[in-house]
PDB file of C-alpha atoms in Angstrom:
ATOM      1  CA  MET A   1      43.153   3.291 -15.632  1.00 75.00           C
ATOM      2  CA  GLU A   2      45.078   4.102 -18.976  1.00 74.00           C
ATOM      3  CA  ALA A   3      46.253   0.497 -18.084  1.00 77.00           C
ATOM      4  CA  VAL A   4      43.190  -0.982 -18.286  1.00 77.00           C
ATOM      5  CA  TRP A   5      40.884   2.016 -20.318  1.00 79.00           C
ATOM      6  CA  GLY A   6      43.266   3.209 -22.998  1.00 80.00           C
ATOM      7  CA  SER A   7      44.938   7.254 -23.153  1.00 83.00           C
ATOM      8  CA  HIS A   8      41.946   7.286 -25.498  1.00 80.00           C
ATOM      9  CA  LYS A   9      39.097   6.084 -23.112  1.00 86.00           C
ATOM     10  CA  VAL A  10      40.195   7.973 -20.139  1.00 87.00           C
ATOM     11  CA  THR A  11      41.155  11.390 -21.973  1.00 87.00           C
ATOM     12  CA  LYS A  12      37.027  11.631 -23.293  1.00 89.00           C
ATOM     13  CA  LEU A  13      36.378   9.934 -19.663  1.00 90.00           C
ATOM     14  CA  LEU A  14      38.361  13.041 -18.503  1.00 91.00           C
ATOM     15  CA  ALA A  15      36.633  15.762 -20.771  1.00 91.00           C
ATOM     16  CA  SER A  16      33.354  15.051 -19.899  1.00 91.00           C
ATOM     17  CA  SER A  17      33.400  15.030 -16.271  1.00 93.00           C
ATOM     18  CA  PHE A  18      32.389  16.847 -13.934  1.00 93.00           C
ATOM     19  CA  PHE A  19      35.399  18.774 -11.888  1.00 96.00           C
ATOM     20  CA  LEU A  20      33.317  20.176  -8.271  1.00 95.00           C
ATOM     21  CA  LEU A  21      36.178  22.563  -6.372  1.00 95.00           C
ATOM     22  CA  GLY A  22      36.361  24.771  -3.632  1.00 92.00           C
ATOM     23  CA  PHE A  23      38.903  27.556  -3.245  1.00 90.00           C
ATOM     24  CA  GLY A  24      39.639  30.309  -0.106  1.00 90.00           C
ATOM     25  CA  SER A  25      37.634  29.673   2.754  1.00 92.00           C
ATOM     26  CA  ASN A  26      40.874  28.076   4.788  1.00 91.00           C
ATOM     27  CA  ASP A  27      43.360  31.036   3.161  1.00 92.00           C
ATOM     28  CA  LEU A  28      41.064  33.524   4.832  1.00 92.00           C
ATOM     29  CA  PHE A  29      40.606  31.915   7.485  1.00 88.00           C
ATOM     30  CA  GLN A  30      44.694  32.148   8.091  1.00 88.00           C
ATOM     31  CA  SER A  31      45.076  35.014   6.959  1.00 88.00           C
ATOM     32  CA  ARG A  32      45.410  38.998   8.170  1.00 87.00           C
ATOM     33  CA  PRO A  33      45.274  41.494   6.020  1.00 92.00           C
ATOM     34  CA  LYS A  34      45.879  44.816   7.951  1.00 91.00           C
ATOM     35  CA  SER A  35      45.594  46.958   5.411  1.00 94.00           C
ATOM     36  CA  GLN A  36      44.145  47.548   1.667  1.00 94.00           C
ATOM     37  CA  ALA A  37      46.950  47.239  -0.315  1.00 96.00           C
ATOM     38  CA  ASP A  38      47.052  43.573   1.841  1.00 96.00           C
ATOM     39  CA  VAL A  39      43.937  42.883   0.973  1.00 96.00           C
ATOM     40  CA  ALA A  40      44.518  43.752  -2.397  1.00 96.00           C
ATOM     41  CA  ALA A  41      47.694  41.090  -3.357  1.00 96.00           C
ATOM     42  CA  LEU A  42      45.816  38.274  -1.025  1.00 96.00           C
ATOM     43  CA  TYR A  43      43.091  38.692  -3.691  1.00 96.00           C
ATOM     44  CA  ALA A  44      45.553  38.245  -6.247  1.00 96.00           C
ATOM     45  CA  THR A  45      48.012  35.735  -4.690  1.00 95.00           C
ATOM     46  CA  LEU A  46      44.780  33.602  -3.871  1.00 95.00           C
ATOM     47  CA  VAL A  47      43.926  34.193  -7.965  1.00 94.00           C
ATOM     48  CA  SER A  48      47.350  33.401  -9.149  1.00 95.00           C
ATOM     49  CA  ASN A  49      47.384  30.572  -7.570  1.00 95.00           C
ATOM     50  CA  TYR A  50      43.981  29.184  -7.887  1.00 94.00           C
ATOM     51  CA  SER A  51      44.048  29.791 -11.808  1.00 94.00           C
ATOM     52  CA  ALA A  52      48.098  27.250 -11.656  1.00 95.00           C
ATOM     53  CA  ALA A  53      45.696  24.856 -10.125  1.00 95.00           C
ATOM     54  CA  ILE A  54      42.853  24.430 -12.573  1.00 95.00           C
ATOM     55  CA  THR A  55      45.792  24.899 -15.599  1.00 95.00           C
ATOM     56  CA  ASP A  56      47.555  22.401 -14.396  1.00 96.00           C
ATOM     57  CA  LEU A  57      44.061  19.686 -13.588  1.00 96.00           C
ATOM     58  CA  TYR A  58      43.872  20.696 -17.149  1.00 96.00           C
ATOM     59  CA  GLY A  59      46.841  20.164 -18.238  1.00 94.00           C
ATOM     60  CA  MET A  60      45.594  16.318 -17.199  1.00 93.00           C
ATOM     61  CA  GLY A  61      42.925  16.859 -19.336  1.00 94.00           C
ATOM     62  CA  ALA A  62      39.975  18.092 -16.908  1.00 96.00           C
ATOM     63  CA  ARG A  63      37.852  20.388 -19.274  1.00 95.00           C
ATOM     64  CA  LYS A  64      34.915  21.087 -17.482  1.00 95.00           C
ATOM     65  CA  PHE A  65      35.424  22.309 -13.677  1.00 95.00           C
ATOM     66  CA  GLY A  66      32.301  24.364 -11.197  1.00 94.00           C
ATOM     67  CA  ILE A  67      34.351  26.241  -8.665  1.00 94.00           C
ATOM     68  CA  ILE A  68      33.205  27.544  -5.688  1.00 94.00           C
ATOM     69  CA  SER A  69      34.170  30.263  -4.302  1.00 92.00           C
ATOM     70  CA  PRO A  70      33.725  30.608  -0.297  1.00 93.00           C
ATOM     71  CA  GLY A  71      30.954  31.359   1.510  1.00 92.00           C
ATOM     72  CA  PRO A  72      30.197  33.805   4.768  1.00 93.00           C
ATOM     73  CA  VAL A  73      33.522  32.868   6.586  1.00 94.00           C
ATOM     74  CA  GLY A  74      32.707  35.395   8.978  1.00 94.00           C
ATOM     75  CA  CYS A  75      29.682  33.493  10.131  1.00 95.00           C
ATOM     76  CA  VAL A  76      30.792  30.099  11.425  1.00 96.00           C
ATOM     77  CA  PRO A  77      30.934  29.356  15.352  1.00 97.00           C
ATOM     78  CA  ARG A  78      34.392  29.021  15.172  1.00 96.00           C
ATOM     79  CA  VAL A  79      35.039  33.035  14.279  1.00 95.00           C
ATOM     80  CA  ARG A  80      31.848  33.971  16.029  1.00 96.00           C
ATOM     81  CA  LEU A  81      33.126  32.636  19.597  1.00 96.00           C
ATOM     82  CA  LEU A  82      35.828  35.094  18.857  1.00 93.00           C
ATOM     83  CA  ASN A  83      33.149  37.544  19.528  1.00 93.00           C
ATOM     84  CA  ALA A  84      32.104  38.503  22.404  1.00 92.00           C
ATOM     85  CA  THR A  85      28.740  39.152  21.226  1.00 93.00           C
ATOM     86  CA  GLY A  86      28.954  36.043  19.082  1.00 94.00           C
ATOM     87  CA  ALA A  87      27.865  38.124  15.956  1.00 94.00           C
ATOM     88  CA  CYS A  88      29.546  37.641  12.750  1.00 94.00           C
ATOM     89  CA  ASN A  89      32.347  39.347  11.451  1.00 94.00           C
ATOM     90  CA  ASP A  90      31.599  41.594   9.408  1.00 94.00           C
ATOM     91  CA  GLY A  91      35.234  42.188   8.053  1.00 93.00           C
ATOM     92  CA  MET A  92      36.119  38.925   7.469  1.00 94.00           C
ATOM     93  CA  ASN A  93      32.315  38.649   5.540  1.00 94.00           C
ATOM     94  CA  ARG A  94      33.534  41.385   3.408  1.00 95.00           C
ATOM     95  CA  LEU A  95      37.344  39.685   2.425  1.00 95.00           C
ATOM     96  CA  THR A  96      34.739  37.268   1.595  1.00 94.00           C
ATOM     97  CA  VAL A  97      32.218  39.066  -0.728  1.00 94.00           C
ATOM     98  CA  GLY A  98      35.374  40.626  -2.157  1.00 95.00           C
ATOM     99  CA  LEU A  99      36.922  37.816  -3.103  1.00 94.00           C
ATOM    100  CA  ALA A 100      33.979  36.386  -5.461  1.00 92.00           C
ATOM    101  CA  ALA A 101      34.512  39.656  -6.634  1.00 93.00           C
ATOM    102  CA  ALA A 102      38.494  39.288  -7.579  1.00 94.00           C
ATOM    103  CA  PHE A 103      37.726  35.645  -8.605  1.00 91.00           C
ATOM    104  CA  LYS A 104      34.984  36.453 -11.588  1.00 90.00           C
ATOM    105  CA  SER A 105      37.114  39.538 -12.586  1.00 92.00           C
ATOM    106  CA  GLY A 106      40.444  36.939 -12.365  1.00 92.00           C
ATOM    107  CA  LEU A 107      38.893  33.974 -12.986  1.00 90.00           C
ATOM    108  CA  ALA A 108      37.587  34.868 -16.747  1.00 89.00           C
ATOM    109  CA  THR A 109      40.646  36.411 -17.817  1.00 90.00           C
ATOM    110  CA  THR A 110      42.926  33.801 -16.527  1.00 90.00           C
ATOM    111  CA  LEU A 111      40.640  30.467 -17.649  1.00 89.00           C
ATOM    112  CA  SER A 112      38.975  32.190 -20.952  1.00 89.00           C
ATOM    113  CA  PRO A 113      38.983  30.338 -24.648  1.00 86.00           C
ATOM    114  CA  THR A 114      41.792  31.487 -25.964  1.00 90.00           C
ATOM    115  CA  ARG A 115      44.190  31.014 -23.201  1.00 92.00           C
ATOM    116  CA  LEU A 116      43.149  26.725 -22.309  1.00 95.00           C
ATOM    117  CA  PRO A 117      40.390  26.507 -25.873  1.00 95.00           C
ATOM    118  CA  GLY A 118      37.922  23.841 -25.263  1.00 93.00           C
ATOM    119  CA  LEU A 119      37.082  24.909 -21.290  1.00 94.00           C
ATOM    120  CA  THR A 120      34.020  25.482 -19.417  1.00 93.00           C
ATOM    121  CA  TYR A 121      33.419  26.819 -16.095  1.00 92.00           C
ATOM    122  CA  SER A 122      30.659  27.841 -13.445  1.00 91.00           C
ATOM    123  CA  LEU A 123      31.484  30.388 -10.471  1.00 91.00           C
ATOM    124  CA  ALA A 124      29.113  29.696  -7.690  1.00 91.00           C
ATOM    125  CA  ASP A 125      28.891  33.008  -5.452  1.00 89.00           C
ATOM    126  CA  SER A 126      28.342  30.915  -2.414  1.00 90.00           C
ATOM    127  CA  PHE A 127      29.239  34.117   0.159  1.00 89.00           C
ATOM    128  CA  ALA A 128      25.297  35.383  -2.472  1.00 85.00           C
ATOM    129  CA  GLY A 129      23.935  31.894  -2.474  1.00 82.00           C
ATOM    130  CA  THR A 130      24.044  31.000   1.847  1.00 85.00           C
ATOM    131  CA  ARG A 131      23.850  33.706   4.312  1.00 82.00           C
ATOM    132  CA  ALA A 132      19.927  33.852   3.968  1.00 79.00           C
ATOM    133  CA  ASN A 133      20.639  30.853   5.910  1.00 82.00           C
ATOM    134  CA  PHE A 134      21.847  33.265   8.731  1.00 85.00           C
ATOM    135  CA  ASP A 135      20.130  36.446   7.641  1.00 86.00           C
ATOM    136  CA  ASN A 136      16.810  34.752   8.101  1.00 89.00           C
ATOM    137  CA  PRO A 137      18.260  30.311   9.604  1.00 91.00           C
ATOM    138  CA  GLN A 138      13.920  29.722  10.020  1.00 92.00           C
ATOM    139  CA  ALA A 139      12.806  30.371   6.848  1.00 91.00           C
ATOM    140  CA  ALA A 140      15.144  28.147   5.892  1.00 88.00           C
ATOM    141  CA  GLY A 141      14.678  25.665   8.113  1.00 92.00           C
ATOM    142  CA  PHE A 142      17.212  26.051  10.799  1.00 95.00           C
ATOM    143  CA  MET A 143      16.997  26.788  14.313  1.00 96.00           C
ATOM    144  CA  ASN A 144      20.388  27.593  15.759  1.00 96.00           C
ATOM    145  CA  ALA A 145      22.391  28.737  13.227  1.00 94.00           C
ATOM    146  CA  ASP A 146      25.281  29.992  14.856  1.00 95.00           C
ATOM    147  CA  SER A 147      26.288  27.245  17.160  1.00 97.00           C
ATOM    148  CA  ALA A 148      27.935  23.688  16.280  1.00 98.00           C
ATOM    149  CA  CYS A 149      25.337  20.661  16.460  1.00 98.00           C
ATOM    150  CA  CYS A 150      28.780  18.690  17.542  1.00 98.00           C
ATOM    151  CA  GLY A 151      31.368  20.354  20.311  1.00 97.00           C
ATOM    152  CA  SER A 152      31.711  21.677  23.308  1.00 96.00           C
ATOM    153  CA  GLY A 153      31.064  25.578  25.492  1.00 95.00           C
ATOM    154  CA  LYS A 154      30.392  28.184  24.139  1.00 96.00           C
ATOM    155  CA  LEU A 155      28.557  28.297  20.784  1.00 97.00           C
ATOM    156  CA  GLY A 156      29.727  24.129  20.368  1.00 96.00           C
ATOM    157  CA  ALA A 157      32.988  26.330  19.261  1.00 96.00           C
ATOM    158  CA  GLU A 158      35.598  25.736  22.645  1.00 95.00           C
ATOM    159  CA  GLY A 159      36.060  21.712  21.866  1.00 94.00           C
ATOM    160  CA  GLU A 160      36.722  20.526  18.591  1.00 95.00           C
ATOM    161  CA  CYS A 161      33.642  17.260  17.516  1.00 96.00           C
ATOM    162  CA  MET A 162      35.166  14.120  18.537  1.00 93.00           C
ATOM    163  CA  ARG A 163      34.346  11.275  21.210  1.00 90.00           C
ATOM    164  CA  ASN A 164      33.043  13.554  24.068  1.00 90.00           C
ATOM    165  CA  ALA A 165      32.321  15.934  22.316  1.00 93.00           C
ATOM    166  CA  THR A 166      27.913  17.076  23.016  1.00 94.00           C
ATOM    167  CA  VAL A 167      25.985  16.534  19.672  1.00 96.00           C
ATOM    168  CA  CYS A 168      22.624  18.270  18.874  1.00 96.00           C
ATOM    169  CA  SER A 169      19.313  15.449  19.295  1.00 96.00           C
ATOM    170  CA  ASP A 170      18.517  17.438  15.728  1.00 97.00           C
ATOM    171  CA  ARG A 171      21.588  18.251  12.888  1.00 95.00           C
ATOM    172  CA  ASP A 172      19.085  18.651  10.746  1.00 96.00           C
ATOM    173  CA  ALA A 173      17.836  22.037  12.969  1.00 97.00           C
ATOM    174  CA  TYR A 174      21.725  23.199  12.522  1.00 97.00           C
ATOM    175  CA  ALA A 175      23.364  25.848  10.098  1.00 96.00           C
ATOM    176  CA  PHE A 176      26.697  23.612  10.935  1.00 97.00           C
ATOM    177  CA  PHE A 177      27.634  20.239  12.094  1.00 97.00           C
ATOM    178  CA  ASP A 178      31.303  21.607  13.613  1.00 97.00           C
ATOM    179  CA  ASN A 179      32.198  24.530  14.619  1.00 96.00           C
ATOM    180  CA  VAL A 180      33.333  25.118  10.965  1.00 95.00           C
ATOM    181  CA  HIS A 181      31.519  22.660   8.840  1.00 95.00           C
ATOM    182  CA  PRO A 182      27.883  22.937   7.540  1.00 95.00           C
ATOM    183  CA  SER A 183      25.741  20.417   8.744  1.00 96.00           C
ATOM    184  CA  GLN A 184      24.030  17.508   5.428  1.00 96.00           C
ATOM    185  CA  ARG A 185      21.045  19.711   5.678  1.00 94.00           C
ATOM    186  CA  ALA A 186      23.427  22.963   4.749  1.00 94.00           C
ATOM    187  CA  ALA A 187      25.827  20.754   2.162  1.00 92.00           C
ATOM    188  CA  GLU A 188      21.823  20.088   0.256  1.00 92.00           C
ATOM    189  CA  LEU A 189      20.841  22.620   0.658  1.00 88.00           C
ATOM    190  CA  GLY A 190      23.647  24.283  -1.143  1.00 87.00           C
ATOM    191  CA  ALA A 191      23.398  22.137  -3.237  1.00 86.00           C
ATOM    192  CA  GLN A 192      19.740  22.033  -4.844  1.00 85.00           C
ATOM    193  CA  ALA A 193      21.001  25.993  -4.916  1.00 82.00           C
ATOM    194  CA  LEU A 194      23.507  25.023  -7.155  1.00 82.00           C
ATOM    195  CA  PHE A 195      22.761  22.197  -9.920  1.00 80.00           C
ATOM    196  CA  VAL A 196      19.336  22.525  -9.179  1.00 70.00           C
ATOM    197  CA  ASP A 197      16.700  25.009  -9.110  1.00 61.00           C
ATOM    198  CA  GLY A 198      18.822  28.355  -7.230  1.00 57.00           C
ATOM    199  CA  PRO A 199      18.710  32.086  -8.661  1.00 60.00           C
ATOM    200  CA  THR A 200      21.046  31.982 -11.727  1.00 65.00           C
ATOM    201  CA  GLN A 201      22.016  35.214 -10.008  1.00 73.00           C
ATOM    202  CA  ILE A 202      24.655  32.825  -7.919  1.00 84.00           C
ATOM    203  CA  THR A 203      26.433  31.191 -10.624  1.00 86.00           C
ATOM    204  CA  THR A 204      28.738  32.861 -13.456  1.00 84.00           C
ATOM    205  CA  PRO A 205      28.902  32.923 -17.006  1.00 85.00           C
ATOM    206  CA  ILE A 206      26.739  29.551 -17.244  1.00 84.00           C
ATOM    207  CA  SER A 207      24.980  27.978 -14.086  1.00 85.00           C
ATOM    208  CA  PHE A 208      26.515  24.307 -13.481  1.00 88.00           C
ATOM    209  CA  LYS A 209      23.169  22.475 -14.007  1.00 86.00           C
ATOM    210  CA  GLU A 210      23.957  23.895 -17.825  1.00 87.00           C
ATOM    211  CA  LEU A 211      27.967  22.644 -17.276  1.00 88.00           C
ATOM    212  CA  ALA A 212      27.092  19.714 -16.053  1.00 85.00           C
ATOM    213  CA  HIS A 213      24.910  18.835 -19.395  1.00 85.00           C
ATOM    214  CA  GLN A 214      27.252  20.265 -21.961  1.00 83.00           C
ATOM    215  CA  ARG A 215      28.914  17.434 -23.760  1.00 76.00           C
TER     216      ARG A 215
END
């Protein structure tokens, strides 16, 4: 880019660009804390690592960050499959809520204007923004919020979404496309909540819309 546009123009472009980051879901999938001390250590490590990643991007010229904390990872089909009743894993969801709170307090310190002048960010609580999809899926337009549209076996979660997998007839009626990822419709609703008409309480300290329009 610098070879084509020059370093000054690239610097201006990076500073005005909106960097959208999602953190934490895979870390929570792979974590098995056995005590509150383990949980506290996990949160501290993740906040430190994510802050370092954002600081690295800042050093490259990025200035505006939209940061999305994990959604209800305890409700994805792959996790539900481990529950005999197919219900959400409440313990994993509590871990997710705690990580969102740790993000909020930790990033407020590590990404402060005194440490990183010119940086602005908005942190989205994806758990709060998408939980309604599972509490009342019909109201969100979903006929199925516990199974994968594409997969095989129980909840469509026992097999991966591959060439010979079973695919539902209406993917927009499902909250999940495969056993861990949201459907296009679920992603669209999430984007609308964050950028267009969602409740302001799911983003802090400013909304994604305000952040995107900052000069």
